Amino acid sequence: MAEKVSIEKLLREGKNIEIAPTGWSMYPFFVQGRTRVIVEPYRGERLKRGMVVLYRRPGSILVIHRIHHVGKDGVYLVGDNQTEIEGPLKKKQIYGIMAGYYKDPHRKKFISVHNPIYVLLSRVWLFLRPFRHGISEAVHRIRRYAGD
């Protein structure tokens, strides 16, 4: 029987990984059951607002969220479908940085973190963090009204 290798171990060994995020915290960029994310090892490079990182909550699960800001006391993160900022996290809790993602499970269209449209949309969405709840409510009302 093959040994189960942890995600953290693979990243520490310098290997890129592909994961299928679960949950809805990164919606609308990641859709559960469809999106496949490519994560590169975090090697101590400068962390910046807007980057998506894979980290482990203390004594808990691996999470992939976007950096809201980096402070003197650590890194603050937020899911794309959330308004509450989490942190501070220590850099040692970060294992990887997203290189890009596939929008579909068949890996037909890769979107790099350097794609200008992705960069623009992710910056705008991060800026709109305080208003996300209202935006989501409006979208749901429009969908109900449209019969979707």
PDB file of C-alpha atoms in Angstrom:
ATOM      1  CA  MET A   1       0.000   0.000   0.000  1.00  0.00           C
ATOM      2  CA  ALA A   2       1.308   3.455  -0.932  1.00  0.00           C
ATOM      3  CA  GLU A   3       2.233   5.854   1.848  1.00  0.00           C
ATOM      4  CA  LYS A   4       0.017   8.922   2.141  1.00  0.00           C
ATOM      5  CA  VAL A   5       2.175  12.014   1.658  1.00  0.00           C
ATOM      6  CA  SER A   6       1.027  15.283   3.221  1.00  0.00           C
ATOM      7  CA  ILE A   7       0.522  18.436   1.209  1.00  0.00           C
ATOM      8  CA  GLU A   8       2.897  20.290   3.524  1.00  0.00           C
ATOM      9  CA  LYS A   9       5.613  17.671   2.977  1.00  0.00           C
ATOM     10  CA  LEU A  10       5.318  17.909  -0.815  1.00  0.00           C
ATOM     11  CA  LEU A  11       5.528  21.698  -0.684  1.00  0.00           C
ATOM     12  CA  ARG A  12       8.501  21.584   1.734  1.00  0.00           C
ATOM     13  CA  GLU A  13      10.219  19.278  -0.775  1.00  0.00           C
ATOM     14  CA  GLY A  14       9.811  22.013  -3.402  1.00  0.00           C
ATOM     15  CA  LYS A  15       7.029  20.353  -5.389  1.00  0.00           C
ATOM     16  CA  ASN A  16       4.038  22.146  -6.860  1.00  0.00           C
ATOM     17  CA  ILE A  17       0.682  20.639  -5.985  1.00  0.00           C
ATOM     18  CA  GLU A  18      -2.800  20.680  -7.439  1.00  0.00           C
ATOM     19  CA  ILE A  19      -5.745  20.829  -5.054  1.00  0.00           C
ATOM     20  CA  ALA A  20      -9.518  20.957  -5.376  1.00  0.00           C
ATOM     21  CA  PRO A  21     -10.693  23.446  -2.744  1.00  0.00           C
ATOM     22  CA  THR A  22     -13.808  22.514  -0.791  1.00  0.00           C
ATOM     23  CA  GLY A  23     -16.266  24.942   0.701  1.00  0.00           C
ATOM     24  CA  TRP A  24     -17.453  28.307  -0.536  1.00  0.00           C
ATOM     25  CA  SER A  25     -15.098  30.728   1.211  1.00  0.00           C
ATOM     26  CA  MET A  26     -13.297  31.592  -2.047  1.00  0.00           C
ATOM     27  CA  TYR A  27     -16.396  31.945  -4.234  1.00  0.00           C
ATOM     28  CA  PRO A  28     -16.788  33.502  -6.838  1.00  0.00           C
ATOM     29  CA  PHE A  29     -13.207  32.790  -7.936  1.00  0.00           C
ATOM     30  CA  PHE A  30     -13.249  29.140  -6.807  1.00  0.00           C
ATOM     31  CA  VAL A  31     -16.305  26.947  -7.242  1.00  0.00           C
ATOM     32  CA  GLN A  32     -16.439  23.758  -5.178  1.00  0.00           C
ATOM     33  CA  GLY A  33     -16.391  20.676  -7.387  1.00  0.00           C
ATOM     34  CA  ARG A  34     -15.033  22.556 -10.405  1.00  0.00           C
ATOM     35  CA  THR A  35     -11.944  24.605  -9.582  1.00  0.00           C
ATOM     36  CA  ARG A  36      -8.450  23.077  -9.438  1.00  0.00           C
ATOM     37  CA  VAL A  37      -5.732  25.254  -7.865  1.00  0.00           C
ATOM     38  CA  ILE A  38      -2.007  25.032  -8.573  1.00  0.00           C
ATOM     39  CA  VAL A  39       0.061  25.886  -5.488  1.00  0.00           C
ATOM     40  CA  GLU A  40       3.808  26.505  -5.505  1.00  0.00           C
ATOM     41  CA  PRO A  41       5.969  26.158  -2.399  1.00  0.00           C
ATOM     42  CA  TYR A  42       6.338  29.271  -0.251  1.00  0.00           C
ATOM     43  CA  ARG A  43      10.063  29.939  -0.035  1.00  0.00           C
ATOM     44  CA  GLY A  44      10.051  33.068   2.085  1.00  0.00           C
ATOM     45  CA  GLU A  45       9.412  35.512  -0.748  1.00  0.00           C
ATOM     46  CA  ARG A  46       7.729  38.817   0.028  1.00  0.00           C
ATOM     47  CA  LEU A  47       4.028  38.375   0.670  1.00  0.00           C
ATOM     48  CA  LYS A  48       1.739  41.009  -0.830  1.00  0.00           C
ATOM     49  CA  ARG A  49      -1.879  42.082  -0.648  1.00  0.00           C
ATOM     50  CA  GLY A  50      -4.016  40.057  -3.046  1.00  0.00           C
ATOM     51  CA  MET A  51      -1.842  36.928  -3.124  1.00  0.00           C
ATOM     52  CA  VAL A  52      -3.663  33.659  -2.463  1.00  0.00           C
ATOM     53  CA  VAL A  53      -1.827  31.429  -0.006  1.00  0.00           C
ATOM     54  CA  LEU A  54      -2.242  27.953   1.450  1.00  0.00           C
ATOM     55  CA  TYR A  55      -1.800  27.929   5.217  1.00  0.00           C
ATOM     56  CA  ARG A  56      -2.623  25.862   8.256  1.00  0.00           C
ATOM     57  CA  ARG A  57      -4.726  27.317  11.018  1.00  0.00           C
ATOM     58  CA  PRO A  58      -3.160  26.555  14.408  1.00  0.00           C
ATOM     59  CA  GLY A  59      -4.071  22.978  15.342  1.00  0.00           C
ATOM     60  CA  SER A  60      -6.581  22.819  12.524  1.00  0.00           C
ATOM     61  CA  ILE A  61      -7.141  22.576   8.775  1.00  0.00           C
ATOM     62  CA  LEU A  62      -5.354  23.759   5.663  1.00  0.00           C
ATOM     63  CA  VAL A  63      -7.012  26.834   4.183  1.00  0.00           C
ATOM     64  CA  ILE A  64      -6.541  28.737   0.946  1.00  0.00           C
ATOM     65  CA  HIS A  65      -7.390  32.446   1.258  1.00  0.00           C
ATOM     66  CA  ARG A  66      -6.326  35.814  -0.079  1.00  0.00           C
ATOM     67  CA  ILE A  67      -3.937  38.143   1.748  1.00  0.00           C
ATOM     68  CA  HIS A  68      -5.773  41.250   2.922  1.00  0.00           C
ATOM     69  CA  HIS A  69      -2.638  42.885   4.276  1.00  0.00           C
ATOM     70  CA  VAL A  70       0.714  42.148   5.861  1.00  0.00           C
ATOM     71  CA  GLY A  71       1.416  43.809   9.194  1.00  0.00           C
ATOM     72  CA  LYS A  72       4.389  43.878  11.538  1.00  0.00           C
ATOM     73  CA  ASP A  73       2.714  41.201  13.666  1.00  0.00           C
ATOM     74  CA  GLY A  74       1.840  38.841  10.803  1.00  0.00           C
ATOM     75  CA  VAL A  75      -0.315  38.175   7.773  1.00  0.00           C
ATOM     76  CA  TYR A  76      -4.045  38.938   7.620  1.00  0.00           C
ATOM     77  CA  LEU A  77      -6.257  36.933   5.274  1.00  0.00           C
ATOM     78  CA  VAL A  78      -9.816  36.864   3.996  1.00  0.00           C
ATOM     79  CA  GLY A  79     -11.823  34.478   1.854  1.00  0.00           C
ATOM     80  CA  ASP A  80     -13.288  35.934  -1.333  1.00  0.00           C
ATOM     81  CA  ASN A  81     -16.779  35.091  -0.075  1.00  0.00           C
ATOM     82  CA  GLN A  82     -16.176  36.521   3.388  1.00  0.00           C
ATOM     83  CA  THR A  83     -15.936  39.925   5.002  1.00  0.00           C
ATOM     84  CA  GLU A  84     -14.179  39.037   8.259  1.00  0.00           C
ATOM     85  CA  ILE A  85     -10.395  39.335   8.245  1.00  0.00           C
ATOM     86  CA  GLU A  86      -8.434  36.500   9.891  1.00  0.00           C
ATOM     87  CA  GLY A  87      -5.086  37.007  11.536  1.00  0.00           C
ATOM     88  CA  PRO A  88      -2.438  37.600  12.364  1.00  0.00           C
ATOM     89  CA  LEU A  89      -0.893  34.427  10.982  1.00  0.00           C
ATOM     90  CA  LYS A  90       2.807  33.781  11.226  1.00  0.00           C
ATOM     91  CA  LYS A  91       4.702  33.254   7.983  1.00  0.00           C
ATOM     92  CA  LYS A  92       5.729  29.785   9.189  1.00  0.00           C
ATOM     93  CA  GLN A  93       2.044  28.759   8.882  1.00  0.00           C
ATOM     94  CA  ILE A  94       2.131  29.463   5.134  1.00  0.00           C
ATOM     95  CA  TYR A  95       3.098  26.509   2.952  1.00  0.00           C
ATOM     96  CA  GLY A  96       2.296  27.640  -0.557  1.00  0.00           C
ATOM     97  CA  ILE A  97       1.318  30.433  -2.921  1.00  0.00           C
ATOM     98  CA  MET A  98      -1.230  30.033  -5.688  1.00  0.00           C
ATOM     99  CA  ALA A  99       0.300  30.124  -9.163  1.00  0.00           C
ATOM    100  CA  GLY A 100      -3.061  29.950 -10.892  1.00  0.00           C
ATOM    101  CA  TYR A 101      -6.147  27.814 -11.264  1.00  0.00           C
ATOM    102  CA  TYR A 102      -8.291  25.858 -13.654  1.00  0.00           C
ATOM    103  CA  LYS A 103     -11.930  26.968 -13.740  1.00  0.00           C
ATOM    104  CA  ASP A 104     -13.112  23.474 -14.617  1.00  0.00           C
ATOM    105  CA  PRO A 105     -12.193  19.960 -13.454  1.00  0.00           C
ATOM    106  CA  HIS A 106     -11.093  18.998 -17.000  1.00  0.00           C
ATOM    107  CA  ARG A 107      -8.230  21.515 -16.866  1.00  0.00           C
ATOM    108  CA  LYS A 108      -9.162  23.225 -20.128  1.00  0.00           C
ATOM    109  CA  LYS A 109      -8.536  26.846 -19.152  1.00  0.00           C
ATOM    110  CA  PHE A 110      -5.682  27.808 -16.844  1.00  0.00           C
ATOM    111  CA  ILE A 111      -5.811  31.275 -15.285  1.00  0.00           C
ATOM    112  CA  SER A 112      -2.443  32.506 -14.073  1.00  0.00           C
ATOM    113  CA  VAL A 113      -2.140  34.909 -11.157  1.00  0.00           C
ATOM    114  CA  HIS A 114      -0.363  37.165 -13.675  1.00  0.00           C
ATOM    115  CA  ASN A 115      -3.353  37.255 -16.053  1.00  0.00           C
ATOM    116  CA  PRO A 116      -4.275  40.978 -16.282  1.00  0.00           C
ATOM    117  CA  ILE A 117      -8.015  40.311 -16.080  1.00  0.00           C
ATOM    118  CA  TYR A 118      -7.558  38.092 -13.007  1.00  0.00           C
ATOM    119  CA  VAL A 119      -5.333  40.733 -11.371  1.00  0.00           C
ATOM    120  CA  LEU A 120      -7.893  43.477 -12.006  1.00  0.00           C
ATOM    121  CA  LEU A 121     -10.895  41.442 -10.847  1.00  0.00           C
ATOM    122  CA  SER A 122      -9.170  40.137  -7.713  1.00  0.00           C
ATOM    123  CA  ARG A 123      -8.050  43.660  -6.737  1.00  0.00           C
ATOM    124  CA  VAL A 124     -11.534  45.089  -7.255  1.00  0.00           C
ATOM    125  CA  TRP A 125     -13.112  42.203  -5.308  1.00  0.00           C
ATOM    126  CA  LEU A 126     -10.650  42.650  -2.444  1.00  0.00           C
ATOM    127  CA  PHE A 127     -11.404  46.389  -2.386  1.00  0.00           C
ATOM    128  CA  LEU A 128     -15.142  45.580  -2.204  1.00  0.00           C
ATOM    129  CA  ARG A 129     -14.707  43.343   0.875  1.00  0.00           C
ATOM    130  CA  PRO A 130     -16.799  45.540   3.199  1.00  0.00           C
ATOM    131  CA  PHE A 131     -19.680  45.476   0.696  1.00  0.00           C
ATOM    132  CA  ARG A 132     -19.668  41.777  -0.237  1.00  0.00           C
ATOM    133  CA  HIS A 133     -22.647  40.844   1.910  1.00  0.00           C
ATOM    134  CA  GLY A 134     -24.833  43.469   0.228  1.00  0.00           C
ATOM    135  CA  ILE A 135     -23.553  42.516  -3.221  1.00  0.00           C
ATOM    136  CA  SER A 136     -24.355  38.837  -2.578  1.00  0.00           C
ATOM    137  CA  GLU A 137     -27.853  39.687  -1.370  1.00  0.00           C
ATOM    138  CA  ALA A 138     -28.497  41.801  -4.470  1.00  0.00           C
ATOM    139  CA  VAL A 139     -27.273  39.033  -6.787  1.00  0.00           C
ATOM    140  CA  HIS A 140     -29.491  36.449  -5.056  1.00  0.00           C
ATOM    141  CA  ARG A 141     -32.533  38.741  -5.314  1.00  0.00           C
ATOM    142  CA  ILE A 142     -31.899  39.346  -9.005  1.00  0.00           C
ATOM    143  CA  ARG A 143     -31.530  35.594  -9.589  1.00  0.00           C
ATOM    144  CA  ARG A 144     -34.782  34.860  -7.755  1.00  0.00           C
ATOM    145  CA  TYR A 145     -36.551  37.577  -9.706  1.00  0.00           C
ATOM    146  CA  ALA A 146     -35.144  36.263 -12.982  1.00  0.00           C
ATOM    147  CA  GLY A 147     -36.272  32.735 -12.086  1.00  0.00           C
ATOM    148  CA  ASP A 148     -32.747  31.342 -11.982  1.00  0.00           C
TER     149      ASP A 148
END
